[in-house]
Coordinates of C-alpha atoms and ligand atoms in Angstrom, one line a residue:
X9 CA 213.0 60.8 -49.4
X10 CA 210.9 62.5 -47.1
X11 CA 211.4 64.9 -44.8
X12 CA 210.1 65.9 -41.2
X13 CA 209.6 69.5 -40.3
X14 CA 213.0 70.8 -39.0
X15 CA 214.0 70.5 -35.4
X16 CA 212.0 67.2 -35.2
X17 CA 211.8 65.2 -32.1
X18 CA 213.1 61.4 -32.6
X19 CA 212.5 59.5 -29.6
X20 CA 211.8 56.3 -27.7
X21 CA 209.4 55.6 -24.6
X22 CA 209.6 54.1 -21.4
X23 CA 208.1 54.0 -17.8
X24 CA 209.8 53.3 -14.6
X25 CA 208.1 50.3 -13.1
X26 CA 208.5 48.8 -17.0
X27 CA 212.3 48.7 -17.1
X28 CA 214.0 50.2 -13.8
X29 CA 213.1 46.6 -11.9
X30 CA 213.4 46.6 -7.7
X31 CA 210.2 48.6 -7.3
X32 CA 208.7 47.2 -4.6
X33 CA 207.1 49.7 -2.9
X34 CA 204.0 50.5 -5.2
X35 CA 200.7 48.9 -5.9
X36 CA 201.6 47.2 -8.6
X37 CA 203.6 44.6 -6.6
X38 CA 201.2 43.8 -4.6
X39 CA 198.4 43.8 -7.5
X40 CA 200.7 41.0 -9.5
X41 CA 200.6 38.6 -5.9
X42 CA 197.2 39.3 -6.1
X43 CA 196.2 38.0 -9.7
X44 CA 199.0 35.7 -9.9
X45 CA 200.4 37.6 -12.6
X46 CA 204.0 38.0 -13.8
X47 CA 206.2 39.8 -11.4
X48 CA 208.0 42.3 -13.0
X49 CA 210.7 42.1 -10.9
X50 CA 214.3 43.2 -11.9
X51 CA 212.5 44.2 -15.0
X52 CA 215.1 45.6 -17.5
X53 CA 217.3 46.4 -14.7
X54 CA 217.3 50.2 -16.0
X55 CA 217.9 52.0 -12.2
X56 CA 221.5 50.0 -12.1
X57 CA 221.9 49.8 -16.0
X58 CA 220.7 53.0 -17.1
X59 CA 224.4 54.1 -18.2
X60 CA 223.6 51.0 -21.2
X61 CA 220.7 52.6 -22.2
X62 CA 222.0 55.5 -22.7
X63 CA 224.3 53.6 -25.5
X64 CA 221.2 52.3 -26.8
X65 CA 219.3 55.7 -27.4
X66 CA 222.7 57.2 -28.6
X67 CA 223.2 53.6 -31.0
X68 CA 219.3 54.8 -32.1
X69 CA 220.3 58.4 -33.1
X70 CA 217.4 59.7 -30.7
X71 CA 217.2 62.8 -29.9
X72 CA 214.6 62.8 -27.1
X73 CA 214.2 59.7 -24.7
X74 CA 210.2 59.7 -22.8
X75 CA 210.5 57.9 -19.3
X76 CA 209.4 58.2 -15.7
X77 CA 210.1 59.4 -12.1
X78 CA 208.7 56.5 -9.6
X79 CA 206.8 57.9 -7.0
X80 CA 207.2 55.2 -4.8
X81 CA 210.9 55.3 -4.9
X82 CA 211.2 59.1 -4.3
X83 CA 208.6 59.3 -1.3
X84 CA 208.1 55.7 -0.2
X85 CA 206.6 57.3 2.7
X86 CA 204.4 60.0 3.1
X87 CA 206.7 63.2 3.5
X88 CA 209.9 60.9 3.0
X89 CA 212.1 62.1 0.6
X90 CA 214.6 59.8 -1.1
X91 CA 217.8 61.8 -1.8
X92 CA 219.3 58.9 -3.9
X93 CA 216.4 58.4 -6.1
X94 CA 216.4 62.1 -6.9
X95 CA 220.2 62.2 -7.7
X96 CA 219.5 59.2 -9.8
X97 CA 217.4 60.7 -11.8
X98 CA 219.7 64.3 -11.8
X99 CA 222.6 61.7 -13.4
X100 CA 220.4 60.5 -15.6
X101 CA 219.0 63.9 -17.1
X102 CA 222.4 65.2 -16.9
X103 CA 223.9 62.9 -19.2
X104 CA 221.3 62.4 -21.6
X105 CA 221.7 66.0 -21.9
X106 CA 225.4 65.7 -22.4
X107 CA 224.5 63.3 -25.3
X108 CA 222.1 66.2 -27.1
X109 CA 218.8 63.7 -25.8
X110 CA 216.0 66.0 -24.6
X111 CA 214.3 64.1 -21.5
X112 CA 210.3 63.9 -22.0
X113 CA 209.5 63.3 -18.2
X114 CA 206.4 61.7 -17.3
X115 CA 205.4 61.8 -13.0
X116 CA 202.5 59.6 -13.1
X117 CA 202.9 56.1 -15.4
X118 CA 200.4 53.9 -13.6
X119 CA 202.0 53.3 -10.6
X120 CA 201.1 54.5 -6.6
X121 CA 203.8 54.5 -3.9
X122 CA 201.6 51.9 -1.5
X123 CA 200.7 54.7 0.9
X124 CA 198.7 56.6 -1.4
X125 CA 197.0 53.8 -3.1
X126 CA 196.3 52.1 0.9
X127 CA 194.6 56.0 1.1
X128 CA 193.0 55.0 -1.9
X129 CA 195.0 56.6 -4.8
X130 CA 193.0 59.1 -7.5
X131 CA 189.5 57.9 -6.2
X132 CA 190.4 60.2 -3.2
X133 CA 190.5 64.0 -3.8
X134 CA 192.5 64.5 -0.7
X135 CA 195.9 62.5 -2.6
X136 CA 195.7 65.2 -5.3
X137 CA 197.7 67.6 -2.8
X138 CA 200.5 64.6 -2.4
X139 CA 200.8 64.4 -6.2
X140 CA 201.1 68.1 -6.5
X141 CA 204.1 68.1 -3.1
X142 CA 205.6 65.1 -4.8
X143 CA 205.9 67.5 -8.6
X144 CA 206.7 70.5 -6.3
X145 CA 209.7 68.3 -5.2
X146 CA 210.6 66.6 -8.6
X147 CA 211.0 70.0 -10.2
X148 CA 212.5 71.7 -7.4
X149 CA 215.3 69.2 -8.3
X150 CA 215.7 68.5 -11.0
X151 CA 213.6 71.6 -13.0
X152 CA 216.2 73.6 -14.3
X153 CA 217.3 70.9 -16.7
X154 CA 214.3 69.7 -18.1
X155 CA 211.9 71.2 -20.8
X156 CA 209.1 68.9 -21.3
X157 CA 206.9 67.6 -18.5
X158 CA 204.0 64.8 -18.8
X159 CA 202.3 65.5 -15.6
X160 CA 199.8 62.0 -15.9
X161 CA 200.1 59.1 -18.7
X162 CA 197.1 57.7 -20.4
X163 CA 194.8 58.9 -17.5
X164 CA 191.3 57.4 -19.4
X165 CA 193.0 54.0 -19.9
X166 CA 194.3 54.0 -16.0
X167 CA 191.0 54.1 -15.0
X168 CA 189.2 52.4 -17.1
X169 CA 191.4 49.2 -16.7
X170 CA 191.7 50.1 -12.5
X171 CA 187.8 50.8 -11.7
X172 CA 185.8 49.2 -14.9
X173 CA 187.6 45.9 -16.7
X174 CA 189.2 45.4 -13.0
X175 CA 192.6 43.8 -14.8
X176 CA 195.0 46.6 -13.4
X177 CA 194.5 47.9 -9.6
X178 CA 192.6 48.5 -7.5
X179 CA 190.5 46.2 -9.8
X180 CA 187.0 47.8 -9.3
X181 CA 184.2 47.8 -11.0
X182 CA 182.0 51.1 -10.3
X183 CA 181.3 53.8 -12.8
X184 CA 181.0 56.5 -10.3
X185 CA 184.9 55.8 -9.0
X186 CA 185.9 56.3 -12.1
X187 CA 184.9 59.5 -13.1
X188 CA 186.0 60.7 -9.7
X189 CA 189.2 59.2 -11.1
X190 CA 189.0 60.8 -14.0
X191 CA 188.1 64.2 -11.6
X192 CA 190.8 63.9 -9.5
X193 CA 193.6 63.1 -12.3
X194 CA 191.9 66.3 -14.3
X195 CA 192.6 68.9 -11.2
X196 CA 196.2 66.7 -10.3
X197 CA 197.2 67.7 -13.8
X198 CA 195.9 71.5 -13.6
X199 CA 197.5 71.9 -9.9
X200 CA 200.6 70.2 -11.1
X201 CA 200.6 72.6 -14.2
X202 CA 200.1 75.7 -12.4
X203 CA 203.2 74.6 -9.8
X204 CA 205.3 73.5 -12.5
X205 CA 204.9 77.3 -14.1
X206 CA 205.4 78.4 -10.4
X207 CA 208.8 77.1 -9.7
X208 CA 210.0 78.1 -13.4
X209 CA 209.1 81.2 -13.2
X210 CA 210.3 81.6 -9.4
X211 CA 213.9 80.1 -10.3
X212 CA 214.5 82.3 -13.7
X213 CA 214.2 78.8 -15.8
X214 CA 212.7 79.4 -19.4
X215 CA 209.2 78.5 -19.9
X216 CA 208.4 74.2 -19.8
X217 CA 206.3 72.8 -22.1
X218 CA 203.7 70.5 -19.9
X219 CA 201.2 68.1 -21.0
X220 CA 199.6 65.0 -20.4
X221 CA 199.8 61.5 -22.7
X222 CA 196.6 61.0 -24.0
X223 CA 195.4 57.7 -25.2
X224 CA 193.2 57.9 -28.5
X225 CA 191.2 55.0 -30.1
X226 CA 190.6 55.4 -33.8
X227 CA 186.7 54.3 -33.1
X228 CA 184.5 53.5 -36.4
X229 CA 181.2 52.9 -36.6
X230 CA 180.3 49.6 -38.6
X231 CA 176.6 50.6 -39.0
X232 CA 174.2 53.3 -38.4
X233 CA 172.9 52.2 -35.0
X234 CA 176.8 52.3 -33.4
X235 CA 177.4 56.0 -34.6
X236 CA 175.4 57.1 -31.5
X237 CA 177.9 54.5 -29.6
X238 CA 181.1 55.7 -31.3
X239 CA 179.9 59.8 -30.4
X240 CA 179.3 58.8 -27.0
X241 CA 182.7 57.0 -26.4
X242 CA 184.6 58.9 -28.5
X243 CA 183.4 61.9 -25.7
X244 CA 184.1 60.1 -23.4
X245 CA 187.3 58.1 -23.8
X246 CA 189.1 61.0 -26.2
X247 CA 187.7 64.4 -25.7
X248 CA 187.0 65.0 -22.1
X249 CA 189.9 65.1 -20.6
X250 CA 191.5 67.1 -23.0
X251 CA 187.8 69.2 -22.8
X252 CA 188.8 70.0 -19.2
X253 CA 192.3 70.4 -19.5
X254 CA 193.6 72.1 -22.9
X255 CA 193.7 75.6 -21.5
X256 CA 196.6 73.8 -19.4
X257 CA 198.2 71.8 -21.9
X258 CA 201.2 73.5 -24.0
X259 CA 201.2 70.7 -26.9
X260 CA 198.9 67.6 -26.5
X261 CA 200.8 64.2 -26.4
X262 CA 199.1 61.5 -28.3
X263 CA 199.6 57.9 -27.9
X264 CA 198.6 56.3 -30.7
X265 CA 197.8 52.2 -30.9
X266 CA 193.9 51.3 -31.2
X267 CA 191.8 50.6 -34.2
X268 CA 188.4 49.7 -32.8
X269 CA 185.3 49.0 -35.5
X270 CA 181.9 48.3 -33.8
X271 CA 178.5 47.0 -34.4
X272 CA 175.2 46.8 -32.9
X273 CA 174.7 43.6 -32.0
X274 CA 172.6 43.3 -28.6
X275 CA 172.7 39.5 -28.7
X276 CA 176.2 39.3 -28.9
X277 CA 178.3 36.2 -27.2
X278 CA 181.7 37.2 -27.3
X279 CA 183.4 40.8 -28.3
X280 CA 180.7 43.0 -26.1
X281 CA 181.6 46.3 -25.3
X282 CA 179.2 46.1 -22.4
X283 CA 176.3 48.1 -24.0
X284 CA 174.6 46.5 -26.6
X285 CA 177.4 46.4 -29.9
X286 CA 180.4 44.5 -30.3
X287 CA 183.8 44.9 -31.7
X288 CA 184.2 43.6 -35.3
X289 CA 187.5 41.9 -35.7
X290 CA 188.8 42.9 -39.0
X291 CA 189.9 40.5 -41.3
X292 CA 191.8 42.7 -43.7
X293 CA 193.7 43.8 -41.1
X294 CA 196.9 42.1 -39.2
X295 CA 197.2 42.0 -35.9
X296 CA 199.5 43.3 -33.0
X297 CA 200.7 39.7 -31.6
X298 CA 199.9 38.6 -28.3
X299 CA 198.4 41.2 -27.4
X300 CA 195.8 41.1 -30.2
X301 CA 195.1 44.8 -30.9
X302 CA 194.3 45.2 -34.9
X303 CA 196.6 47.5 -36.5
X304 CA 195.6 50.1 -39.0
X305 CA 198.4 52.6 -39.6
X306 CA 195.4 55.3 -40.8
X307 CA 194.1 55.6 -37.1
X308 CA 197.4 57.5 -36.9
X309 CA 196.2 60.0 -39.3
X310 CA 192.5 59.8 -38.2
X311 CA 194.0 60.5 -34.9
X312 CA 196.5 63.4 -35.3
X313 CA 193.8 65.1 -37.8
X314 CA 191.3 65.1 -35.4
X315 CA 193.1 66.3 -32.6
X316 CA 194.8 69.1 -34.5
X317 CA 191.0 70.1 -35.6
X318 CA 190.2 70.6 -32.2
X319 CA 192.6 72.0 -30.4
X320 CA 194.9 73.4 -32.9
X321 CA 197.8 73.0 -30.5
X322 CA 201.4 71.5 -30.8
X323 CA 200.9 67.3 -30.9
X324 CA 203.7 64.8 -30.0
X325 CA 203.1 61.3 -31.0
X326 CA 204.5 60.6 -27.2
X327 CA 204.2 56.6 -28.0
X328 CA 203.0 54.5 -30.8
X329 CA 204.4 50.8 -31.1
X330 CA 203.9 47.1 -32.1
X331 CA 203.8 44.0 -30.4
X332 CA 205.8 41.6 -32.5
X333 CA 208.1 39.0 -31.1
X334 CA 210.1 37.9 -33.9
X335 CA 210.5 41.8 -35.2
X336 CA 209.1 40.7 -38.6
X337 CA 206.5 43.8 -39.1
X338 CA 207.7 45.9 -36.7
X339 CA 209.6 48.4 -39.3
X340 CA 207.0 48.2 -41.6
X341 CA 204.5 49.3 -38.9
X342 CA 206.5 52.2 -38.0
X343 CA 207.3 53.2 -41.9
X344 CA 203.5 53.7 -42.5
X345 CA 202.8 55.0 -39.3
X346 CA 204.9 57.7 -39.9
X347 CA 203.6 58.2 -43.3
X348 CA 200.4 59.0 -42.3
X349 CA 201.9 61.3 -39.8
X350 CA 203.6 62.9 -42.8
X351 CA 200.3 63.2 -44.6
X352 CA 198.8 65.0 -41.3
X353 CA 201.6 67.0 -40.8
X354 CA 201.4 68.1 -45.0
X355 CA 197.6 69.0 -44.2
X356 CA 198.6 71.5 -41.5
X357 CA 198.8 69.5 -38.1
X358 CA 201.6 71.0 -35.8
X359 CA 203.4 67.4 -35.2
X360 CA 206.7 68.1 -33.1
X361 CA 208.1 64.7 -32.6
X362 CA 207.3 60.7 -32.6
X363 CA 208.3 58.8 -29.8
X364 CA 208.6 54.9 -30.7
X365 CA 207.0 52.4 -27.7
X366 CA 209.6 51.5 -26.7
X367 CA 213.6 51.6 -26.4
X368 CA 213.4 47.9 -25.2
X369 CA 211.8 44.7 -24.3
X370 CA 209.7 45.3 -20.8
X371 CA 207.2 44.5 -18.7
X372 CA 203.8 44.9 -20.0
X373 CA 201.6 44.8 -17.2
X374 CA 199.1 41.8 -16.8
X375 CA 200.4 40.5 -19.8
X376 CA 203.9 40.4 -18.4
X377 CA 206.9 39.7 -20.4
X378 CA 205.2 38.5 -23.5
X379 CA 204.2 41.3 -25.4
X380 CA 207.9 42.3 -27.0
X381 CA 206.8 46.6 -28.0
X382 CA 211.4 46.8 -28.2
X383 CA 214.0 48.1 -30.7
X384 CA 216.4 46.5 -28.3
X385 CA 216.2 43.2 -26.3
X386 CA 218.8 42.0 -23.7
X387 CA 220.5 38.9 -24.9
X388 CA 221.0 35.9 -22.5
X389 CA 224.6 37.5 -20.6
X390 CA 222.2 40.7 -20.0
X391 CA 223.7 42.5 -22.5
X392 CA 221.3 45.2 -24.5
X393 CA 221.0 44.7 -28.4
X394 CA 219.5 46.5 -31.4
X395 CA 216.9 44.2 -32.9
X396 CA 217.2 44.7 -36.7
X397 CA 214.1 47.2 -36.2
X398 CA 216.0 49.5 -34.4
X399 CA 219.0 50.0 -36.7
X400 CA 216.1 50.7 -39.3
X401 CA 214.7 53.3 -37.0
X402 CA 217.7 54.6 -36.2
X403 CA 218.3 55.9 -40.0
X404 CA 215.0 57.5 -39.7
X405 CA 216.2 59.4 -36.7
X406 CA 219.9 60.3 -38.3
X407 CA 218.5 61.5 -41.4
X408 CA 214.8 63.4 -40.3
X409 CA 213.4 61.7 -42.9
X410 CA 211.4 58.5 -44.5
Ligands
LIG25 C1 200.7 52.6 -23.3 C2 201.3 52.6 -21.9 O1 201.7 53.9 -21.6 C3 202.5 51.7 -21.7 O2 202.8 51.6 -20.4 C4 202.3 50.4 -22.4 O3 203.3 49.5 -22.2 C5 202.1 50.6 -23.9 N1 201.0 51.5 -24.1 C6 201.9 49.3 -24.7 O4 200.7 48.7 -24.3

């Protein structure tokens, strides 16, 4: 046996648009008419069934749940507050605070009320003020009971999937939108930092602990040409943003999935990276399933080392998950995962808690229902389950150890 680092955070993740279902109102419905994509529809049905998954984190022994506010449900028009949505999410907090479950709450997950994305979203500096009035207003209500923040998820992946690979919206392709993305998410997160201190401090409330989820790729170099690549992206996709950010970031929140080896290789057909290399599939190495992503549980200590390096700051693995329909490897994956997070934390990293992707089954974005990340499904009568997985990962939880 063992052991985490006492006071360890065992959780699960999710995001509003994901599981809640009846989300209408944001981009991303209109994005999935667009492409012809799966509609995510009722999705997990979360915003009427959230009292179940409760009963699922407490059957998981959790005791921190990550999800979402939706924008577009609390202001689906500009300066229109929805009074429900807000006491939806007060009953929510309330009780999974009744149960002992610390809420990680995450404002931005992908997804733009329609107004702001019509006003063109991140690209345009002027939304950052609605992003900081919408926090003012999330915090203002429901502040007093909630310790951790994630002001934006995965802001480097959101734009480089919105305004370069063109698969998520607004599905550009223009390099200059999206480091003004990038720009604009940076100073969002700073100006929702400072107000989020604000209001703490204004209403009495102990200090929150606010951060962004940052999205990591364990990048190797296959051969000497591709270390210039791997320093340039690895700037690029993993440091900058924390670069411009850390001196407003009270822990760093890591989500951990990619394993990406790369090669020179400027006559390459298929697996371009765009500039000159390619990715190498590795052999030795299984696979996420349908999504395709190779798995190498050491990118988890790679990862968490390097980060801790840097910024020598407090790091919470705020997701970190496998695509596996029939649950076969999915325990496995998380076993090892956590044991080189064991190993990091043994050489000194400051790890605070783990956060599994995710409680259940959801949608997962242009690849729809597919991809299954869950330790839960929801059987045929709707009814939410522990998939063999998460009665595993439960244990893990109970006992704070491997
Ligand atoms: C990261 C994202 O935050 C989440 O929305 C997504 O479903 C998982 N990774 C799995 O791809």
């Amino acid at each position: 046996m063992r052991n985490f680092p006492e006071g360890f955070k065992w959780g699960v993740a999710t995001s509003s648009y994901q599981i809640e279902g009846g989300n209408t109102n944001s981009d991303w419905t209109l994005w999935e008419e667009k492409m012809g994509y799966e509609k995510a529809g009722d999705a997990c049905n979360s915003y009427k069934k959230y009292i179940e998954d409760i009963e699922i984190l407490k059957s998981l022994n959790v005791n921190a749940y990550r999800f979402s506010i939706e924008w577009s449900r609390i202001e689906p028009n500009e300066g229109e507050w929805n009074l429900e949505a807000i006491e939806h999410y007060k009953d929510l907090i309330r009780r999974l605070k009744a149960e002992g479950i610390e809420p990680f709450v995450t404002l931005f997950h992908y997804t733009l009320p329609l107004w702001v994305s019509k006003s063109k979203g991140f690209e345009n500096k002027k939304n950052i003020q609605y992003f900081k009035r919408y926090t003012e207003f999330v915090v203002e209500n429901l502040g007093s009971e909630v310790n951790f923040w994630i002001t934006v998820n995965e802001p480097t992946i959101y734009a480089t999937l919105g305004y370069i690979t063109k698969i998520w919206p607004p599905g550009k392709k223009n390099i200059f939108k999206y480091f003004s993305v990038i720009r604009n998410l940076e100073i969002a997160h700073i100006q929702a930092y400072k107000k989020i201190n604000e209001l703490y401090k204004k209403y009495g409330w102990s200090k929150p602990s606010v951060s962004i989820a940052q999205n990591n790729t364990d990048l190797v170099a296959g051969d000497i040409p591709s270390k210039i690549y791997v320093f340039v992206m690895k700037y690029i996709f993993n440091y900058s943003f924390l670069n411009k950010t850390h001196n407003y970031l009270d822990f760093i929140g890591l989500n951990v999935y990619f394993y990406t080896k790369v090669v020179f290789d400027p006559f390459a057909k298929s697996n371009k990276t765009g500039l000159l290399f390619r990715t190498v599939s590795n052999d030795n190495l299984r696979k996420q399933d349908i999504v395709n992503w190779d798995i190498n549980p050491k990118s988890m200590y790679n990862l968490v080392t390097d980060i801790h390096t840097r910024y020598k700051k407090d790091i919470y693995i705020t997701e970190n998950g496998l695509s596996d329909t029939k649950d076969k490897f999915r325990y496995d994956y998380i076993k090892s995962n956590l044991e080189y997070l064991l190993k990091a934390i043994d050489e000194g990293a400051h790890v605070k808690g783990y956060f599994y992707w995710s409680m259940i089954d959801n949608f997962e974005w242009a690849e729809g229902y597919k991809p299954k990340f869950g330790l839960s499904f929801i059987n045929s009568k709707g009814k939410r389950i522990l998939k063999q997985s998460g009665i595993k990962y439960s244990r893990i939880a109970q006992n704070n150890s491997l």
